[in-house]
Amino acid sequence: VSTQSTGVQMICGSGCLASDEDSLSKKKSRLIDLQLQKEARESNQKLLILGAGEAGKSTFFKQLKLIASAFSDQERSDWVVNCRLDLLNSLHRLFELSSKLNVEFSNELVGAFGKLKNITVEELTNESLTNELQKELTALSENPQVLELLKKWQEHEVNDCGLSDSAPYMFSQARRIFSKDFIPNDHDVLRARVRTTAIEEVQLEYNNWRFSLIDVGGQRGDRRKWMHCFNSVNAVLFCVSLAEFNLTLAESPDVNRLRESMALFEGLSNSPWCARIPMIVFFNKMDLFIDKLRKLKFSSFVSDYQGPNTAEECGKFIQAKFLDLGNSRERGGVYCHFTTAIDPDNVKMVFQSVRQIILNASMKISGLL
């Protein structure tokens, strides 16, 4: 038995030596890969958030900031006025809607709406907000006729009037928002709508990964600024609002918002700025999309769709459209995720995937994959 064992050892001796060398080589290669991955994780990655207006870009921007590091007391204080302005803007929109629908308000209510245009930003700070203004704004936000108009908008019984998706939430919190000691919580900051017009960049760190996040306005007039943001970008996060398949652009009422997002994405996909970087598409507002499909027929607004009126099938159709638009990209690739930007658990899960996509892309560019 021992002779046979020795014989076997002798026969395979050179093979075992080669095997050991291969194993050592693989181990070294693996250590190099791990080191390169570590360097990629620790290097500052630059992420650019793009998309049409109202797609949820700024909500993603705020959510990622919140996940990486909690809002500071100063940041929360800065959002006091923004939350109140958001509510005032919604009140303006509802008053305009009442005129279109010939809704008759009492003289007292019309007078209360009339005062809104004279309110200054300074009057909305906690330090300057008077008891009288506080009571007037709270009463107007809780008026039954105003809330009935809001409900009609929520039930899609009226055409889009420019209200933001967060309007129902903000109205439900009106008494607290207009209180003199109001400090916004995470939900308030995430849902408050302030149009992005400037380029905003923030440095963040999450799970030992450092990255820069850049948010740029998505309205047509803001897009000329985009070309200045592509230098050294590692990935484009492109936001699409699934819930706006039935809406048109504020700046061009004859253009469907979903079609606008498709055209915008196609232009970016074919742009030399994005040729070598991954484009990660966030099909956002999935929660609102599901709710809207209970009341509206997708095919009534997207004529080339003939399938079931379910979020899953309609979502697949939209995803396929975007993948077709991006299939000419030789490098970089297109990656898709269905998201709800106000849901931190959903964004955390998606962001882990984004992190891996960017890491792989960096290694590809380096010739390591």
Short mmCIF file of N, CA, C and O in Angstrom, two decimals, residues 120-179:
data_model
loop_
_atom_site.label_atom_id
_atom_site.label_comp_id
_atom_site.label_asym_id
_atom_site.label_seq_id
_atom_site.Cartn_x
_atom_site.Cartn_y
_atom_site.Cartn_z
N THR A 120 -44.19 87.55 2.09
CA THR A 120 -42.76 87.52 1.75
C THR A 120 -42.08 86.32 2.40
O THR A 120 -42.60 85.74 3.36
N VAL A 121 -40.92 85.98 1.86
CA VAL A 121 -40.13 84.87 2.42
C VAL A 121 -39.77 85.15 3.88
O VAL A 121 -39.82 84.25 4.73
N GLU A 122 -39.44 86.39 4.17
CA GLU A 122 -39.04 86.75 5.54
C GLU A 122 -40.15 86.49 6.54
O GLU A 122 -39.90 86.11 7.69
N GLU A 123 -41.40 86.66 6.11
CA GLU A 123 -42.54 86.45 7.01
C GLU A 123 -42.75 84.97 7.36
O GLU A 123 -43.48 84.66 8.30
N LEU A 124 -42.11 84.08 6.60
CA LEU A 124 -42.34 82.65 6.78
C LEU A 124 -41.30 81.99 7.69
O LEU A 124 -41.37 80.79 7.93
N THR A 125 -40.36 82.74 8.18
CA THR A 125 -39.39 82.16 9.12
C THR A 125 -40.06 81.99 10.48
O THR A 125 -41.04 82.68 10.81
N ASN A 126 -39.54 81.09 11.30
CA ASN A 126 -40.11 80.89 12.63
C ASN A 126 -40.04 82.16 13.47
O ASN A 126 -40.92 82.44 14.28
N GLU A 127 -38.97 82.94 13.26
CA GLU A 127 -38.79 84.15 14.05
C GLU A 127 -39.79 85.24 13.69
O GLU A 127 -40.20 86.04 14.55
N SER A 128 -40.24 85.27 12.41
CA SER A 128 -41.09 86.35 11.93
C SER A 128 -42.56 85.97 11.79
O SER A 128 -43.42 86.86 11.68
N LEU A 129 -42.87 84.70 11.77
CA LEU A 129 -44.25 84.25 11.56
C LEU A 129 -45.14 84.76 12.71
O LEU A 129 -44.94 84.42 13.88
N THR A 130 -46.14 85.56 12.37
CA THR A 130 -47.04 86.10 13.38
C THR A 130 -48.15 85.11 13.70
O THR A 130 -48.46 84.22 12.90
N ASN A 131 -48.76 85.28 14.86
CA ASN A 131 -49.88 84.42 15.24
C ASN A 131 -51.03 84.55 14.24
O ASN A 131 -51.69 83.56 13.90
N GLU A 132 -51.25 85.77 13.77
CA GLU A 132 -52.35 86.01 12.83
C GLU A 132 -52.11 85.28 11.51
O GLU A 132 -53.01 84.60 10.99
N LEU A 133 -50.89 85.41 10.96
CA LEU A 133 -50.58 84.74 9.69
C LEU A 133 -50.59 83.23 9.86
O LEU A 133 -51.07 82.49 8.98
N GLN A 134 -50.11 82.76 10.98
CA GLN A 134 -50.12 81.33 11.26
C GLN A 134 -51.53 80.77 11.22
O GLN A 134 -51.81 79.74 10.59
N LYS A 135 -52.46 81.46 11.88
CA LYS A 135 -53.87 81.01 11.93
C LYS A 135 -54.51 81.07 10.55
O LYS A 135 -55.26 80.16 10.16
N GLU A 136 -54.22 82.14 9.79
CA GLU A 136 -54.82 82.29 8.46
C GLU A 136 -54.36 81.19 7.51
O GLU A 136 -55.17 80.61 6.77
N LEU A 137 -53.05 80.90 7.52
CA LEU A 137 -52.52 79.89 6.61
C LEU A 137 -52.99 78.48 6.99
O LEU A 137 -53.29 77.66 6.12
N THR A 138 -53.07 78.21 8.28
CA THR A 138 -53.55 76.91 8.74
C THR A 138 -55.01 76.72 8.36
O THR A 138 -55.41 75.66 7.84
N ALA A 139 -55.82 77.76 8.59
CA ALA A 139 -57.25 77.68 8.27
C ALA A 139 -57.47 77.49 6.77
O ALA A 139 -58.33 76.70 6.35
N LEU A 140 -56.68 78.18 5.95
CA LEU A 140 -56.82 78.05 4.50
C LEU A 140 -56.43 76.65 4.03
O LEU A 140 -57.10 76.07 3.16
N SER A 141 -55.38 76.11 4.62
CA SER A 141 -54.91 74.77 4.23
C SER A 141 -55.86 73.67 4.68
O SER A 141 -55.84 72.57 4.12
N GLU A 142 -56.67 73.95 5.69
CA GLU A 142 -57.60 72.95 6.22
C GLU A 142 -59.04 73.22 5.81
O GLU A 142 -59.96 72.52 6.24
N ASN A 143 -59.26 74.21 4.95
CA ASN A 143 -60.61 74.55 4.49
C ASN A 143 -61.23 73.39 3.71
O ASN A 143 -60.57 72.84 2.81
N PRO A 144 -62.46 72.99 4.01
CA PRO A 144 -63.09 71.83 3.34
C PRO A 144 -63.15 71.97 1.82
O PRO A 144 -62.95 70.97 1.11
N GLN A 145 -63.43 73.17 1.31
CA GLN A 145 -63.51 73.34 -0.14
C GLN A 145 -62.14 73.16 -0.79
O GLN A 145 -62.02 72.59 -1.88
N VAL A 146 -61.11 73.66 -0.12
CA VAL A 146 -59.75 73.49 -0.63
C VAL A 146 -59.36 72.02 -0.66
O VAL A 146 -58.81 71.51 -1.64
N LEU A 147 -59.67 71.32 0.43
CA LEU A 147 -59.33 69.89 0.51
C LEU A 147 -60.15 69.06 -0.47
O LEU A 147 -59.67 68.03 -0.96
N GLU A 148 -61.36 69.51 -0.79
CA GLU A 148 -62.17 68.81 -1.79
C GLU A 148 -61.54 68.93 -3.18
O GLU A 148 -61.52 67.96 -3.95
N LEU A 149 -61.01 70.12 -3.48
CA LEU A 149 -60.30 70.28 -4.76
C LEU A 149 -59.06 69.40 -4.81
O LEU A 149 -58.76 68.79 -5.84
N LEU A 150 -58.35 69.34 -3.69
CA LEU A 150 -57.15 68.49 -3.62
C LEU A 150 -57.52 67.03 -3.86
O LEU A 150 -56.82 66.29 -4.57
N LYS A 151 -58.64 66.60 -3.30
CA LYS A 151 -59.10 65.23 -3.47
C LYS A 151 -59.43 64.93 -4.93
O LYS A 151 -59.10 63.86 -5.45
N LYS A 152 -60.08 65.89 -5.60
CA LYS A 152 -60.40 65.70 -7.02
C LYS A 152 -59.12 65.51 -7.83
O LYS A 152 -59.06 64.70 -8.75
N TRP A 153 -58.09 66.29 -7.48
CA TRP A 153 -56.80 66.15 -8.18
C TRP A 153 -56.19 64.79 -7.89
O TRP A 153 -55.67 64.12 -8.80
N GLN A 154 -56.26 64.35 -6.63
CA GLN A 154 -55.71 63.04 -6.27
C GLN A 154 -56.40 61.90 -7.00
O GLN A 154 -55.78 60.91 -7.37
N GLU A 155 -57.72 62.05 -7.19
CA GLU A 155 -58.49 61.00 -7.85
C GLU A 155 -58.44 61.11 -9.37
O GLU A 155 -59.12 60.38 -10.07
N HIS A 156 -57.63 62.06 -9.88
CA HIS A 156 -57.44 62.25 -11.32
C HIS A 156 -58.75 62.61 -12.02
O HIS A 156 -58.97 62.28 -13.18
N GLU A 157 -59.63 63.32 -11.28
CA GLU A 157 -60.88 63.78 -11.86
C GLU A 157 -60.70 65.09 -12.62
O GLU A 157 -61.59 65.53 -13.33
N VAL A 158 -59.57 65.72 -12.45
CA VAL A 158 -59.27 66.97 -13.15
C VAL A 158 -57.90 66.85 -13.82
O VAL A 158 -57.08 66.01 -13.44
N ASN A 159 -57.67 67.68 -14.83
CA ASN A 159 -56.38 67.67 -15.51
C ASN A 159 -55.28 68.16 -14.58
O ASN A 159 -55.54 68.81 -13.57
N ASP A 160 -54.06 67.86 -14.93
CA ASP A 160 -52.93 68.29 -14.12
C ASP A 160 -52.92 69.81 -13.97
O ASP A 160 -53.12 70.54 -14.93
N CYS A 161 -52.72 70.27 -12.74
CA CYS A 161 -52.74 71.71 -12.48
C CYS A 161 -51.41 72.20 -11.93
O CYS A 161 -51.32 73.30 -11.40
N GLY A 162 -50.38 71.37 -12.02
CA GLY A 162 -49.07 71.78 -11.57
C GLY A 162 -48.76 71.46 -10.13
O GLY A 162 -47.70 71.84 -9.62
N LEU A 163 -49.65 70.74 -9.46
CA LEU A 163 -49.37 70.33 -8.08
C LEU A 163 -48.28 69.28 -8.07
O LEU A 163 -48.19 68.45 -8.97
N SER A 164 -47.45 69.29 -7.04
CA SER A 164 -46.41 68.28 -6.91
C SER A 164 -46.99 67.02 -6.27
O SER A 164 -48.05 67.06 -5.62
N ASP A 165 -46.29 65.90 -6.46
CA ASP A 165 -46.75 64.63 -5.88
C ASP A 165 -46.87 64.69 -4.37
O ASP A 165 -47.62 63.94 -3.76
N SER A 166 -46.10 65.57 -3.76
CA SER A 166 -46.06 65.63 -2.30
C SER A 166 -47.17 66.49 -1.71
O SER A 166 -47.28 66.60 -0.48
N ALA A 167 -47.99 67.12 -2.55
CA ALA A 167 -49.02 68.04 -2.05
C ALA A 167 -49.94 67.41 -1.00
O ALA A 167 -50.18 68.02 0.06
N PRO A 168 -50.47 66.21 -1.22
CA PRO A 168 -51.35 65.61 -0.18
C PRO A 168 -50.64 65.47 1.17
O PRO A 168 -51.26 65.74 2.22
N TYR A 169 -49.38 65.06 1.15
CA TYR A 169 -48.64 64.92 2.40
C TYR A 169 -48.48 66.28 3.07
O TYR A 169 -48.71 66.41 4.28
N MET A 170 -48.09 67.29 2.32
CA MET A 170 -47.85 68.60 2.90
C MET A 170 -49.13 69.19 3.49
O MET A 170 -49.10 69.81 4.57
N PHE A 171 -50.26 68.99 2.81
CA PHE A 171 -51.53 69.49 3.36
C PHE A 171 -51.89 68.75 4.65
O PHE A 171 -52.43 69.35 5.58
N SER A 172 -51.58 67.46 4.70
CA SER A 172 -51.90 66.69 5.91
C SER A 172 -51.07 67.14 7.11
O SER A 172 -51.44 66.88 8.25
N GLN A 173 -49.96 67.83 6.84
CA GLN A 173 -49.07 68.29 7.90
C GLN A 173 -49.13 69.81 8.09
O GLN A 173 -48.28 70.39 8.78
N ALA A 174 -50.13 70.45 7.50
CA ALA A 174 -50.18 71.92 7.46
C ALA A 174 -50.15 72.55 8.85
O ALA A 174 -49.43 73.53 9.09
N ARG A 175 -50.92 72.02 9.78
CA ARG A 175 -50.97 72.62 11.12
C ARG A 175 -49.59 72.60 11.77
O ARG A 175 -49.18 73.58 12.41
N ARG A 176 -48.87 71.51 11.61
CA ARG A 176 -47.52 71.41 12.18
C ARG A 176 -46.54 72.30 11.43
O ARG A 176 -45.69 72.97 12.04
N ILE A 177 -46.65 72.33 10.09
CA ILE A 177 -45.73 73.12 9.28
C ILE A 177 -45.86 74.62 9.57
O ILE A 177 -44.87 75.36 9.56
N PHE A 178 -47.08 75.06 9.84
CA PHE A 178 -47.29 76.48 10.11
C PHE A 178 -47.22 76.83 11.60
O PHE A 178 -47.53 77.96 11.99
N SER A 179 -46.78 75.87 12.42
CA SER A 179 -46.59 76.18 13.84
C SER A 179 -45.29 76.98 13.99
O SER A 179 -44.36 76.85 13.19
#
